Coordinates of C-alpha atoms and ligand atoms in Angstrom, one line a residue:
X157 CA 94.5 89.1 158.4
X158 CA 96.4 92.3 157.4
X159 CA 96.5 95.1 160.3
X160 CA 97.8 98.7 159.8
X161 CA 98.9 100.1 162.7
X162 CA 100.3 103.6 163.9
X163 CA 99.3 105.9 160.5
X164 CA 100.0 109.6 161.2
X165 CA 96.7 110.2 160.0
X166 CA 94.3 107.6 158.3
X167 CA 92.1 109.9 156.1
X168 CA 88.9 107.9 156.4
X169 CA 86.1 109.6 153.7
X170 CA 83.6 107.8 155.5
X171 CA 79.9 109.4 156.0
X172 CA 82.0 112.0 159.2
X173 CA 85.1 112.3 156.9
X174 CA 86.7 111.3 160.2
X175 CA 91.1 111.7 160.0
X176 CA 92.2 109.6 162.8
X177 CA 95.5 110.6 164.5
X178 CA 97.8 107.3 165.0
X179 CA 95.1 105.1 162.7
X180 CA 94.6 102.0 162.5
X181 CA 92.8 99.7 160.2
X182 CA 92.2 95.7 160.2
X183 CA 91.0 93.8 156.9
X184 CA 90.6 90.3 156.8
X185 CA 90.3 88.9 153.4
X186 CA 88.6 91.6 150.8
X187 CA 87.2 93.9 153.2
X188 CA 87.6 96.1 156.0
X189 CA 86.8 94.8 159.2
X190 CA 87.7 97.8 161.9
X191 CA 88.9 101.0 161.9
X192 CA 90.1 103.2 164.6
X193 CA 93.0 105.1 166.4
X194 CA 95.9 102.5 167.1
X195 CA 95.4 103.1 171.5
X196 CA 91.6 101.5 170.8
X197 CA 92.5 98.5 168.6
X198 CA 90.5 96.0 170.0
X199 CA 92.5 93.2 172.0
X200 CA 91.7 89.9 170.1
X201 CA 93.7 91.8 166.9
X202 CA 96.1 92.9 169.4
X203 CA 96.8 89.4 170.4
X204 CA 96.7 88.4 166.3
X205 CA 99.5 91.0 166.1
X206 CA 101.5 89.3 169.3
X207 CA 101.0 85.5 168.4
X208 CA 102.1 86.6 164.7
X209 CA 99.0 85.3 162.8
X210 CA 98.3 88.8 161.2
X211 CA 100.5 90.7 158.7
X212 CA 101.4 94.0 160.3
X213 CA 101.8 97.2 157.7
X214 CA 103.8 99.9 160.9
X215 CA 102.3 103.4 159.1
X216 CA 104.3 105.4 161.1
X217 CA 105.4 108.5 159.6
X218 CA 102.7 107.5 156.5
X219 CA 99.1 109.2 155.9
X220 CA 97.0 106.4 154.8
X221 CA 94.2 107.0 151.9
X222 CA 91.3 104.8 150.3
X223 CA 92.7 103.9 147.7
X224 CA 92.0 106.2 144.4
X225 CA 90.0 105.9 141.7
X226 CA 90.6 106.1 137.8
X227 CA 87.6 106.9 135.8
X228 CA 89.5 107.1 132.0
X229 CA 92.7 106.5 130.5
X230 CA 93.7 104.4 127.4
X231 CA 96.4 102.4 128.2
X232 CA 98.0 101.5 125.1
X233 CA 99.0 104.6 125.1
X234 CA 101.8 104.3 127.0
X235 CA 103.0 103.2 123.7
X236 CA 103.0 106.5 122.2
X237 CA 103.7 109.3 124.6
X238 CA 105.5 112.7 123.1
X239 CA 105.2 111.7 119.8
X240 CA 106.5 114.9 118.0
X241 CA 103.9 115.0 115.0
X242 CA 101.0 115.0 117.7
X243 CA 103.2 117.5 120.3
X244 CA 101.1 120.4 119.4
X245 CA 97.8 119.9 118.3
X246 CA 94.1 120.2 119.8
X247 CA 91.9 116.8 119.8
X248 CA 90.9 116.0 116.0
X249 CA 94.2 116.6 114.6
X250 CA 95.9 115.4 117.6
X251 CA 93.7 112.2 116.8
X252 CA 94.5 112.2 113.3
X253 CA 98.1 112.3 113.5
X254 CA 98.2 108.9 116.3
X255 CA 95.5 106.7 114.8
X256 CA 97.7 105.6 111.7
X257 CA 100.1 105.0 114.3
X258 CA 98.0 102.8 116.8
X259 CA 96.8 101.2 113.8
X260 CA 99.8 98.6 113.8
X261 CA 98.8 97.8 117.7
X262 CA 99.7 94.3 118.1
X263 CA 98.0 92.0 121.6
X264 CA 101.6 91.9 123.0
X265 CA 101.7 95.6 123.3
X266 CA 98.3 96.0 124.6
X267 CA 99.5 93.7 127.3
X268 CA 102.4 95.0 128.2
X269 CA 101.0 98.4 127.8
X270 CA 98.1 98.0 130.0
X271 CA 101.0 96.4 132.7
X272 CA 103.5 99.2 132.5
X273 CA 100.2 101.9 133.2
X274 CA 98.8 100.0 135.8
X275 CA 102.4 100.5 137.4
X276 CA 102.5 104.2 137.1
X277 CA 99.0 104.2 138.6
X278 CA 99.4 101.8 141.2
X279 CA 102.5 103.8 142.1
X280 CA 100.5 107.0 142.2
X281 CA 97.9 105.9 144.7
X282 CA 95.3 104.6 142.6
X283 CA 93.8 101.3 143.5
X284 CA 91.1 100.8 141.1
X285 CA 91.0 102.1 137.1
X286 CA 89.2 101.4 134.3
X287 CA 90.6 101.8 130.8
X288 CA 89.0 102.3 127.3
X289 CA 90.2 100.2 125.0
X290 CA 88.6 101.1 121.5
X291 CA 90.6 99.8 119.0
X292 CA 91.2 96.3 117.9
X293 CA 94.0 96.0 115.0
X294 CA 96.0 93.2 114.3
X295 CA 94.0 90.6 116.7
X296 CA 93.8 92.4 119.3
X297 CA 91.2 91.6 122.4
X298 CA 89.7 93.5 125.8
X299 CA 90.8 90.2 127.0
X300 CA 94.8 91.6 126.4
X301 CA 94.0 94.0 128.8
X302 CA 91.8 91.7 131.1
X303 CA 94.7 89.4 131.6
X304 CA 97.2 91.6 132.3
X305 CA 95.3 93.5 135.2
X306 CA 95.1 90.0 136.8
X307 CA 98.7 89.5 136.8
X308 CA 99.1 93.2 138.6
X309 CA 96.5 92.5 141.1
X310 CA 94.3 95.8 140.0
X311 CA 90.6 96.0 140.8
X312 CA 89.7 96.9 136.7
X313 CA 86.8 97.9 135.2
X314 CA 87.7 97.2 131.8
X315 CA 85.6 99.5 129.0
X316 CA 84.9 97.4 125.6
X317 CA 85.0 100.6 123.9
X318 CA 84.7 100.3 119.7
X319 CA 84.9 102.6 116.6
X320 CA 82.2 101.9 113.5
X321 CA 81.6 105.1 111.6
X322 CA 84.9 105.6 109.5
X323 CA 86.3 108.6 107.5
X324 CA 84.3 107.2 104.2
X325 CA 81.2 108.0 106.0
X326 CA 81.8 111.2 108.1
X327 CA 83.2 110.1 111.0
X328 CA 87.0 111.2 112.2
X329 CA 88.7 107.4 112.3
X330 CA 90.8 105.7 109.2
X331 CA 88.0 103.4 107.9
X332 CA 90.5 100.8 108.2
X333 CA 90.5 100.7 111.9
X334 CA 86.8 100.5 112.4
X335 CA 84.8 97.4 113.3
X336 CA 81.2 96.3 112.1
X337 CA 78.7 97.0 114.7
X338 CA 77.2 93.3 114.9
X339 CA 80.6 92.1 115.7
X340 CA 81.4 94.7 118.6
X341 CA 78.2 93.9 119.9
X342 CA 78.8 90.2 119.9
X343 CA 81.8 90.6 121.5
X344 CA 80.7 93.1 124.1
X345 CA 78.0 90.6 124.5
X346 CA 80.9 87.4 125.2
X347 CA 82.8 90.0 127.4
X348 CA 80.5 90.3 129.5
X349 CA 79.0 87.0 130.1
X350 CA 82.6 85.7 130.2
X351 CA 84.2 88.2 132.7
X352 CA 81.8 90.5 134.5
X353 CA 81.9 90.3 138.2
X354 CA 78.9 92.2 139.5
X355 CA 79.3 91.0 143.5
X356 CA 80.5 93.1 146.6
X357 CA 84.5 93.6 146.2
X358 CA 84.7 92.8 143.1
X359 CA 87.9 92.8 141.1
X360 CA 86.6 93.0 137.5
X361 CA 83.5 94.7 135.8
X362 CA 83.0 95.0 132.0
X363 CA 81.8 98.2 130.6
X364 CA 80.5 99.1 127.3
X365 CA 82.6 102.4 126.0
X366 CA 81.3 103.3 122.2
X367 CA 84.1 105.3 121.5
X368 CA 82.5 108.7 120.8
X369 CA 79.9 110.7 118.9
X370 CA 82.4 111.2 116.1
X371 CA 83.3 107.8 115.5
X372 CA 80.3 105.5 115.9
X373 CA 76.8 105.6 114.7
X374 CA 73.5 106.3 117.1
X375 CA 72.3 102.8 116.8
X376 CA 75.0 101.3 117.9
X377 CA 74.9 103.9 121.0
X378 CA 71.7 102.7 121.5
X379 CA 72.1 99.4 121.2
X380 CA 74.4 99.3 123.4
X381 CA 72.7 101.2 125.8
X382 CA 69.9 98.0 125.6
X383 CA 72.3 95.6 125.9
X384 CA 74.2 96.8 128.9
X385 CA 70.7 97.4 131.1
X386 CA 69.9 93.9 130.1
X387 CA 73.0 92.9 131.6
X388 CA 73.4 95.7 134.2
X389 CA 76.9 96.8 133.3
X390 CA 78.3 100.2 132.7
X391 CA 78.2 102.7 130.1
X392 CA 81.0 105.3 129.0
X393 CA 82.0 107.2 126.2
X394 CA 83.8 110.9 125.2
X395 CA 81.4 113.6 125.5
X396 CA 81.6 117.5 125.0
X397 CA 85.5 117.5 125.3
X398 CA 86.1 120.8 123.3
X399 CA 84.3 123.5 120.7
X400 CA 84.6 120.7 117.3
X401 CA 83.1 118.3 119.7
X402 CA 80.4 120.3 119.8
X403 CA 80.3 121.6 116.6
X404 CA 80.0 118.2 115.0
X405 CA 77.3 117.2 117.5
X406 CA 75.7 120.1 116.3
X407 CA 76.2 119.7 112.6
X408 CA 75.4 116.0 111.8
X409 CA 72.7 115.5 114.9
X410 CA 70.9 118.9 115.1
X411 CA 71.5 119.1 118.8
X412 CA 74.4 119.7 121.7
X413 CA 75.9 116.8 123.1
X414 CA 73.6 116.4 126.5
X415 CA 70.6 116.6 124.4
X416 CA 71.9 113.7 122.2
X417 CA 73.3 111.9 125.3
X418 CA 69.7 111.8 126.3
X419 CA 68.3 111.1 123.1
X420 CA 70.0 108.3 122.9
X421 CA 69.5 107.0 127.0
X422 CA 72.9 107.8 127.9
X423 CA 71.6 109.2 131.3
X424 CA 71.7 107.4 134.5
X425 CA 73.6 106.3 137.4
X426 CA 75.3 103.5 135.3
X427 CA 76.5 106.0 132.8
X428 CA 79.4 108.0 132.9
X429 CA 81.2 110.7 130.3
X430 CA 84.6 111.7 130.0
X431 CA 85.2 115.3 129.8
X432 CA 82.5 117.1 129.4
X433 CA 84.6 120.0 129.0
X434 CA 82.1 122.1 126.9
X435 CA 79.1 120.3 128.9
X436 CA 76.2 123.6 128.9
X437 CA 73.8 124.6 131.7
X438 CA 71.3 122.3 130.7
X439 CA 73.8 119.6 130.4
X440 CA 75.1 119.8 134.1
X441 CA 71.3 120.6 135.4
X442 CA 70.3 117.0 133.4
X443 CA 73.5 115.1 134.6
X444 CA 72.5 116.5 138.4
X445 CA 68.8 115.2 138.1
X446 CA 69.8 111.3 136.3
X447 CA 72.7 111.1 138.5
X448 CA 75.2 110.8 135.1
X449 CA 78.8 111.0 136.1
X450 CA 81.4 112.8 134.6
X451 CA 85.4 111.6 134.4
X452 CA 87.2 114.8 134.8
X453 CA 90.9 114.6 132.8
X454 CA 92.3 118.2 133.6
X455 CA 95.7 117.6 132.6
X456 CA 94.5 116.1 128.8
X457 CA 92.1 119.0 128.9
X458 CA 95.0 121.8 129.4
X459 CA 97.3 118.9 126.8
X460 CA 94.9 119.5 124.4
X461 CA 93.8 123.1 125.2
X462 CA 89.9 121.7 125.3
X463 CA 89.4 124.1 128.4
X464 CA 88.7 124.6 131.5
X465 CA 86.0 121.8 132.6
X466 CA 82.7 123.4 134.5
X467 CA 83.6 120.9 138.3
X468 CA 82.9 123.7 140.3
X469 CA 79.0 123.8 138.7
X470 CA 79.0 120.2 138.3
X471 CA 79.9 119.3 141.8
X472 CA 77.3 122.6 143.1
X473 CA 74.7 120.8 141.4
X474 CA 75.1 117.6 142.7
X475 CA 77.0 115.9 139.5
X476 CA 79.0 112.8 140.3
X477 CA 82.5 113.8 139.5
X478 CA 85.4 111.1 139.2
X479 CA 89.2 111.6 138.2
X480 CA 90.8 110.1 135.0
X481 CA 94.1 110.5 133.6
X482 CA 92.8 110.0 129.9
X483 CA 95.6 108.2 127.7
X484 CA 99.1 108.7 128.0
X485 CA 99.5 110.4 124.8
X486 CA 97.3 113.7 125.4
X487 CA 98.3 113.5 129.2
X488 CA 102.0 112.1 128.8
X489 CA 101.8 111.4 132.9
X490 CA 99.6 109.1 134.5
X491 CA 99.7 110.2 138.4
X492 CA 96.7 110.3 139.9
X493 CA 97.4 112.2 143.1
X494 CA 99.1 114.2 141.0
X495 CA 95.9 114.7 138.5
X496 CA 93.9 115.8 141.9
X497 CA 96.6 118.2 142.5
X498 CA 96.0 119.7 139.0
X499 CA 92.3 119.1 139.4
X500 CA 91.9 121.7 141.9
X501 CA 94.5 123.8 140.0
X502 CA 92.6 124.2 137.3
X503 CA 89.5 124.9 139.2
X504 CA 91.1 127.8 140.8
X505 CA 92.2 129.3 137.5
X506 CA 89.2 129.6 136.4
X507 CA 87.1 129.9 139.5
X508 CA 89.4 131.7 141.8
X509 CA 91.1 130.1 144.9
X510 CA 88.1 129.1 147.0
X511 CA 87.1 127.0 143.4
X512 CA 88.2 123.8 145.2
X513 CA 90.0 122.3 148.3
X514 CA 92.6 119.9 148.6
X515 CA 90.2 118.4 150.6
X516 CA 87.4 118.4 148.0
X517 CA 90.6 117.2 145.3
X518 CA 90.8 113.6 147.9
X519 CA 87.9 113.5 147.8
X520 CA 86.5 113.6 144.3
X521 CA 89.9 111.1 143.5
X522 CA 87.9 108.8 146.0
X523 CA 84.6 108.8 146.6
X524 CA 83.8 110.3 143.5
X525 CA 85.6 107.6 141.3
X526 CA 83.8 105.2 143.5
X527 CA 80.5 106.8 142.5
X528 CA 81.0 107.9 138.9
X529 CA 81.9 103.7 138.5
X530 CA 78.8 103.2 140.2
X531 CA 80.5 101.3 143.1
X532 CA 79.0 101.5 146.5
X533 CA 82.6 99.3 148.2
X534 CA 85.3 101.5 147.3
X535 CA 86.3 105.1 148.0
X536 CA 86.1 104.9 151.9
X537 CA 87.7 103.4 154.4
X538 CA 85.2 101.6 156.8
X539 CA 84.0 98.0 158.1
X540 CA 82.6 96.4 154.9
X541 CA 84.2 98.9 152.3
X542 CA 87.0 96.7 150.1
X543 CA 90.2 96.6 151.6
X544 CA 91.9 99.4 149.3
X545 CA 94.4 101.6 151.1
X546 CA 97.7 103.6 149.8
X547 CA 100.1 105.2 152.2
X548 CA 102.4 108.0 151.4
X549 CA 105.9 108.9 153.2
X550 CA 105.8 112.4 155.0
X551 CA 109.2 112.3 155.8
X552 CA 110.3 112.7 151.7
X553 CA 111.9 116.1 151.2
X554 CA 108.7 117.2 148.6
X555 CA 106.8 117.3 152.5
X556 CA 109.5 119.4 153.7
X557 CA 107.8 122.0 155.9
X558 CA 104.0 121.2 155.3
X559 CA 103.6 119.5 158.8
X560 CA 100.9 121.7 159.4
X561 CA 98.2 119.9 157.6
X562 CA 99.8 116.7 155.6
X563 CA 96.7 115.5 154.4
X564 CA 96.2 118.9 152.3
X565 CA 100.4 118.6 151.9
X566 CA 99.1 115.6 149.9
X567 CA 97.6 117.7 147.1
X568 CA 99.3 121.5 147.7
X569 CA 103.2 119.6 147.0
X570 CA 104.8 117.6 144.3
X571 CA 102.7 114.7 143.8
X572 CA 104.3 111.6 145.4
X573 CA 104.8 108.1 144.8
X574 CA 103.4 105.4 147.5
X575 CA 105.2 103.9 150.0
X576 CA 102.6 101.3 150.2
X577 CA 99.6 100.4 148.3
X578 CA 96.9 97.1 149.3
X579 CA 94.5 96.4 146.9
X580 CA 91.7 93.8 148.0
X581 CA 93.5 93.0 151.6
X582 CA 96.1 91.7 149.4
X583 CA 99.8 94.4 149.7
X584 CA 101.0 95.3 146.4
X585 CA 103.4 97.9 146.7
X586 CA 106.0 97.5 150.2
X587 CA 108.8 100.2 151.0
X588 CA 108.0 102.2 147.0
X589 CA 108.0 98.7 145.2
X590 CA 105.7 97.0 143.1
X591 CA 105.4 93.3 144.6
X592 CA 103.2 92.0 141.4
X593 CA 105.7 92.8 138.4
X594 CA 109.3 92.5 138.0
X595 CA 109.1 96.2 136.6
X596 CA 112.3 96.9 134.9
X597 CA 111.9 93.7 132.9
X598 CA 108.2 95.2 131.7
X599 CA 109.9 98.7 131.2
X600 CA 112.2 97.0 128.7
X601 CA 110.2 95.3 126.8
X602 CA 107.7 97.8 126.3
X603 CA 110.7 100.1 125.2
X604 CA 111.2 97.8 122.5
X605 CA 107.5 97.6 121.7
X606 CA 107.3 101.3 121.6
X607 CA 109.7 102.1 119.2
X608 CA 108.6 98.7 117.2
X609 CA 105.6 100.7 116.9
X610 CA 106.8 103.9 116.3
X611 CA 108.9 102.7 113.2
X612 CA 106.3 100.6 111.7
X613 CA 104.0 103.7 111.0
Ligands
ZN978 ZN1 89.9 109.6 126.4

């Protein structure tokens, strides 16, 4: 049994949005069991916490958060952050320039890649992530990935994402990184019977994550549409990022990319799209009535000067709306907090400053990761909900002065690492330190691997 006692403030985002002065929480295996202020913990956990049976996180000082939520990123990456030649350009170049380079990805460096992310997320606040893995040089397996979010102790939803329709037939990818499609749906198909968890608290799901309109072919969007309702896992892809992205959906399918998203039953509660930058009226108003969620990357969007993404219309219309970092090379930093910082930044530049709250930047970085994943146990802190909880240190000198409302503070100042992070009841980060990786040692190698990488292309 793991009780948190004494938070500052333990930001619930339960059905009240109830912030509890002096919090406290108790979770008992998985899942949260009680939550409350620390005066009215009930006294058989008061004894657990006097005989010494129950681990005891003192929050003093701390706000405590749900855990957040990351809807997109691709890990590897990490691998590949800065790169000069791909510095300065929008998405298709920017794309053109890196794949050549990704395309001498070896399973060691998606490993240690996926590891060295999860620790700049887990670090960040976030809890639970999923990453889209779409390419698959050299031998390399979702199963890399899989692995190595075990070993950090990350709930994962891990996106079997795949790339068929090379540059020899119109789409944007180096023919020689493409896959057939009846061998990415056979192994989407072992993926998931192998690996997908689909119970309460679960720590792994499998998704299926086509890469995108421009580099895979309709069937195999609808196929694996079929494939994951048979199953009932996930579906995500890149949609509507910027003006090409919508020119090309235009040009070679005769219609914008809602209508095809439709066209091809990417719509639904199980389905969600990252960007959707350029997403249109109609778009939003069809995403609203199917429930379609949308992973919203602002700091890859202003990276890769896509634009300013429609939240304020989407969320108005009753759109779920989730966070994601998107990959480290058109974000370059993977901080989630500080992505909801920037979130409702962007909002307000192009929507003026009533565009969103801090507030409403918690909360889409919670709940709305929860419900863009299609989760119903994460994202709030309350008896039954997954025991996923970070707590950040007020008393650091970015706080300085914002005593007046530290839960906004959260958003409004430098983003922050955690103090302490506890993913499934189990602590993972203690006093700013990752308990489930020796981290320099994965820094170092993935140095090495990095500019192994870099010189090979
Ligand atoms: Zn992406």
């Amino acid at each position: 049994m793991l009780i948190l006692i004494n938070a500052d403030i333990l930001v619930t985002m339960d059905a009240e949005r109830r912030e509890i002065p002096r919090g406290a929480l108790v979770a008992d295996g998985p899942a949260v069991q009680w939550v409350g202020a620390t005066d009215a913990l009930p006294a058989h956990y008061r004894a657990r916490i006097d005989d010494g049976s129950a681990e005891v996180l003192d929050m003093r000082g701390h706000v405590v958060l749900p855990g957040l939520v990351n809807t997109h990123h691709h890990m590897y990456q990490s691998l590949t952050r800065a790169v000069p030649d791909a510095q300065d350009a929008e998405l298709f170049g920017w794309l053109t320039q890196l794949y050549m380079l990704w395309s001498h990805l070896t399973p060691e460096m998606i490993a240690v890649s996926t590891r060295t992310a999860m620790a700049e997320l887990m670090l960040s606040g976030c809890t639970t992530t999923s990453d889209h893995l779409y390419l698959y040089p050299n031998g390399a397996r979702l199963d890399d990935a899989i692995a190595a979010a075990a070993q950090m102790g990350m709930r994962f939803h891990a996106a079997r994402g795949s790339m068929s329709v090379g540059r020899s037939e119109g789409g944007l990818p180096p023919d020689l990184l493409v896959e057939r499609e009846d061998a990415i749906l056979r192994d989407s198909q072992r993926l998931i019977e192998q690996y997908h968890d689909a119970s309460r608290h679960a720590m792994l799901r499998v998704v299926l994550a086509p890469c995108s309109p421009f580099s895979v072919s309709r069937d195999l969007m609808r196929e694996s549409a079929a494939m994951a309702r048979h199953y009932g896992v996930s579906l995500h892809t890149h949609l509507a990022e910027n003006d090409n992205d919508v020119a090309y959906s235009r040009e070679r399918f005769g219609m914008t990319p809602a209508q095809y998203a439709e066209d091809l039953g990417w719509v639904g509660h199980d389905v969600w799209h990252a960007h959707c930058v350029k997403l249109d009226d109609d778009g939003i108003a069809l995403f609203a009535r199917t429930g379609t969620g949308v992973a919203h990357c602002p700091c890859s969007n202003m990276r890769l000067a896509s634009g300013i993404a429609p939240i304020r219309a989407m969320r108005g219309a009753g759109v779920p709306v989730g966070l994601g970092v998107d990959g480290s090379a058109s974000n370059d930093g993977a901080h989630l907090l500080g992505e909801a910082r920037q979130a409702m930044l962007l909002q307000r530049v192009g929507h003026g400053p009533a565009a969103m709250s801090a507030r409403e930047a918690l909360e889409i970085a919670t709940l709305g990761g929860a419900r863009v994943l299609n989760r119903d146990d994460i994202g709030a802190l309350a008896p039954g909900m997954s025991a996923d909880f970070v707590a950040f240190d007020m008393s650091a000198v970015g706080f300085a002065g914002a005593g007046h409302d530290p839960v906004a503070a959260l958003v409004f100042c430098t983003p922050a690492n955690v103090s302490a992070s506890v993913i499934n009841g189990r602590v993972v980060v203690r006093e700013g330190q990752l308990l489930t990786a020796d981290l320099p040692a994965v820094l170092t190698r993935h140095r090495d691997l990095a500019r192994q990488l870099y010189e090979a292309a």
